[in-house]
XYZ file of C-alpha atoms in Angstrom:
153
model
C -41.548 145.364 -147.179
C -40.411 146.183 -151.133
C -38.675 144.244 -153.255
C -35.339 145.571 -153.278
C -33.516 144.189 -155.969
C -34.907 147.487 -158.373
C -33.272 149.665 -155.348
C -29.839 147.926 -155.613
C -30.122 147.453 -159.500
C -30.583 151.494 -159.455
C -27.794 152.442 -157.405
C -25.709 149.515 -157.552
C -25.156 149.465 -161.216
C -21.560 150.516 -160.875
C -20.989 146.922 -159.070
C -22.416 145.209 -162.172
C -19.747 143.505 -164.818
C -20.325 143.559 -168.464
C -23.950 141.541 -169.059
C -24.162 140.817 -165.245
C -27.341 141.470 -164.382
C -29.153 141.387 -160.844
C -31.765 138.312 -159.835
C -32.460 139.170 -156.477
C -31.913 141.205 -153.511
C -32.746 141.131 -149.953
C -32.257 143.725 -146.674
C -30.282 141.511 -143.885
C -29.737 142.398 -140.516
C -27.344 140.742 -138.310
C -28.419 138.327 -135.712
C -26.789 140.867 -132.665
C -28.802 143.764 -134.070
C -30.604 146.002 -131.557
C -34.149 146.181 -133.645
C -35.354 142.437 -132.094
C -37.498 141.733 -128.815
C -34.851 140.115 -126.572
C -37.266 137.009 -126.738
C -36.224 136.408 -130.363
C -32.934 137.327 -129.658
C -32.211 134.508 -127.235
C -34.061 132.046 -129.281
C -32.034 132.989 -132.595
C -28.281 133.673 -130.741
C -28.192 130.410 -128.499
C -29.924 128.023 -131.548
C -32.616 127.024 -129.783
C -35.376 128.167 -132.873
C -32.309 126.449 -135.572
C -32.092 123.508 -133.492
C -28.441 124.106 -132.804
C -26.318 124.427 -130.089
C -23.896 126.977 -131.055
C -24.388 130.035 -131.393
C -25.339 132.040 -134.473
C -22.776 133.356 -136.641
C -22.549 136.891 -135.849
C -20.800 139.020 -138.762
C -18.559 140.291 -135.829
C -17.242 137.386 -135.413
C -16.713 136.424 -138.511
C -13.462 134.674 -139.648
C -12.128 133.592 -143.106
C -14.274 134.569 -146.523
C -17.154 136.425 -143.984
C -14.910 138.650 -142.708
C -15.815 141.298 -145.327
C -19.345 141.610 -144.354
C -19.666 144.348 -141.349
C -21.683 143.360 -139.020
C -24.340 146.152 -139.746
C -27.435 146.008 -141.967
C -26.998 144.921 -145.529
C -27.987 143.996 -148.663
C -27.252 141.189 -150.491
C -27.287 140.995 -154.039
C -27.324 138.010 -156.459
C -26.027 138.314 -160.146
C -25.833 135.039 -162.565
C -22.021 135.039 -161.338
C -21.609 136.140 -157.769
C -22.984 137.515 -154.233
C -22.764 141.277 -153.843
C -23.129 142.890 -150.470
C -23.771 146.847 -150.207
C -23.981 148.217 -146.861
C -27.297 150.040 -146.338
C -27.592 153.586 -144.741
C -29.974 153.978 -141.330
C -32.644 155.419 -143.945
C -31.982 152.267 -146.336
C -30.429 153.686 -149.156
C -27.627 151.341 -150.902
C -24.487 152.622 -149.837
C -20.872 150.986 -150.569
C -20.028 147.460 -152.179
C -18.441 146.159 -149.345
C -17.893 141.961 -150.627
C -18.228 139.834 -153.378
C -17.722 136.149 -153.818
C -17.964 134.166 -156.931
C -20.279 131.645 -156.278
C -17.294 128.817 -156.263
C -16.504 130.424 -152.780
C -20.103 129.509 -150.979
C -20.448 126.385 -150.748
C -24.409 126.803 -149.389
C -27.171 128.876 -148.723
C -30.191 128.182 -146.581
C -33.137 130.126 -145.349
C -34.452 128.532 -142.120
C -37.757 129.991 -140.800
C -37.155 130.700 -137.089
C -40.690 132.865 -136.444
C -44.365 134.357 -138.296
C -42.596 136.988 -140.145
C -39.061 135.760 -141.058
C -36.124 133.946 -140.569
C -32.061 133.281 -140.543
C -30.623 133.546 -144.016
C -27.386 131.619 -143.886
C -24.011 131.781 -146.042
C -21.679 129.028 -146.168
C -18.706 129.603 -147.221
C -16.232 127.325 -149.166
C -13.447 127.453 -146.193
C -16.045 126.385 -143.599
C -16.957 130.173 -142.061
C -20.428 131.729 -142.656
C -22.445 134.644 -141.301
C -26.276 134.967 -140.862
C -28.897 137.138 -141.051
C -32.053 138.308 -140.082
C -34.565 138.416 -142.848
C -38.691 139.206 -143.103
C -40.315 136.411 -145.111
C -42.070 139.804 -147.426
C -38.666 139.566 -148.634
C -39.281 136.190 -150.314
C -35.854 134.264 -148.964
C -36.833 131.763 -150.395
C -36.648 132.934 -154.000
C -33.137 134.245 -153.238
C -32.348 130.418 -151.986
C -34.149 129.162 -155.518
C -31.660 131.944 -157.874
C -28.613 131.013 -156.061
C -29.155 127.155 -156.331
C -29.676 127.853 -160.350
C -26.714 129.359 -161.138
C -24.477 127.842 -158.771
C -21.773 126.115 -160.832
């Protein structure tokens, strides 16, 4: 798995203000995507992997500030100022700027470690909605966790 943040830095350079610059990047999928084993699947809709009853926050289903992600495979972006999110083409090439939030509207972000190979990437927003996503531990989520924690404000 590359890194993609030179992929979106390349095409996404449009999306960039003046002196915004990107940290990191990662390829998310949404938790109802058809690409799992069902196994994983039930384990990561129902909670029982997060330790958590409900269910995961599908982008579908998203209400409030996550409303603006599609529920369709992603990336997401990380400047020094805010969280972009490009929709991604079936052959992964960066396609449209689809949301951004200043980080003052997300109030967290976690990586939680639900198998071998990956994990649930989870936003938070500021008005108490979120989405989640599926994302391969190649990736390094947890260096996307470490930039946005630094320049949070």
């Amino acid at each position: 798995m590359p890194d993609f943040t030179k992929r979106v830095a390349k095409a996404a350079g449009a999306s960039l203000g003046p002196g915004e610059s990107i940290r990191k990047s990662l390829a998310g999928q949404p938790p109802g995507s058809l690409t799992r084993g069902m196994n994983e699947k039930f384990n990561v809709e129902y909670g029982i992997v997060r330790g958590r009853k409900e269910k995961a926050r599908h982008a579908e289903e998203a209400v409030g500030l996550g409303a603006a992600i599609p529920p369709r495979n992603v990336y997401l972006t990380l400047t020094e100022r805010r969280l972009l999110v490009h929709t991604m083409s079936k052959v992964g090439k960066v396609e449209d700027l689809v949301a951004e939030y200043d980080y003052r509207q997300i109030a967290d972000v976690r990586f939680e470690k639900t198998r071998l190979d990956g994990g649930v990437l989870e936003l938070t927003f500021r008005d108490d909605t979120g989405v989640d996503f599926l994302i391969t531990q190649r990736q390094k989520p947890d260096v996307f966790v470490a930039v946005w924690e630094d320049h949070r404000g």
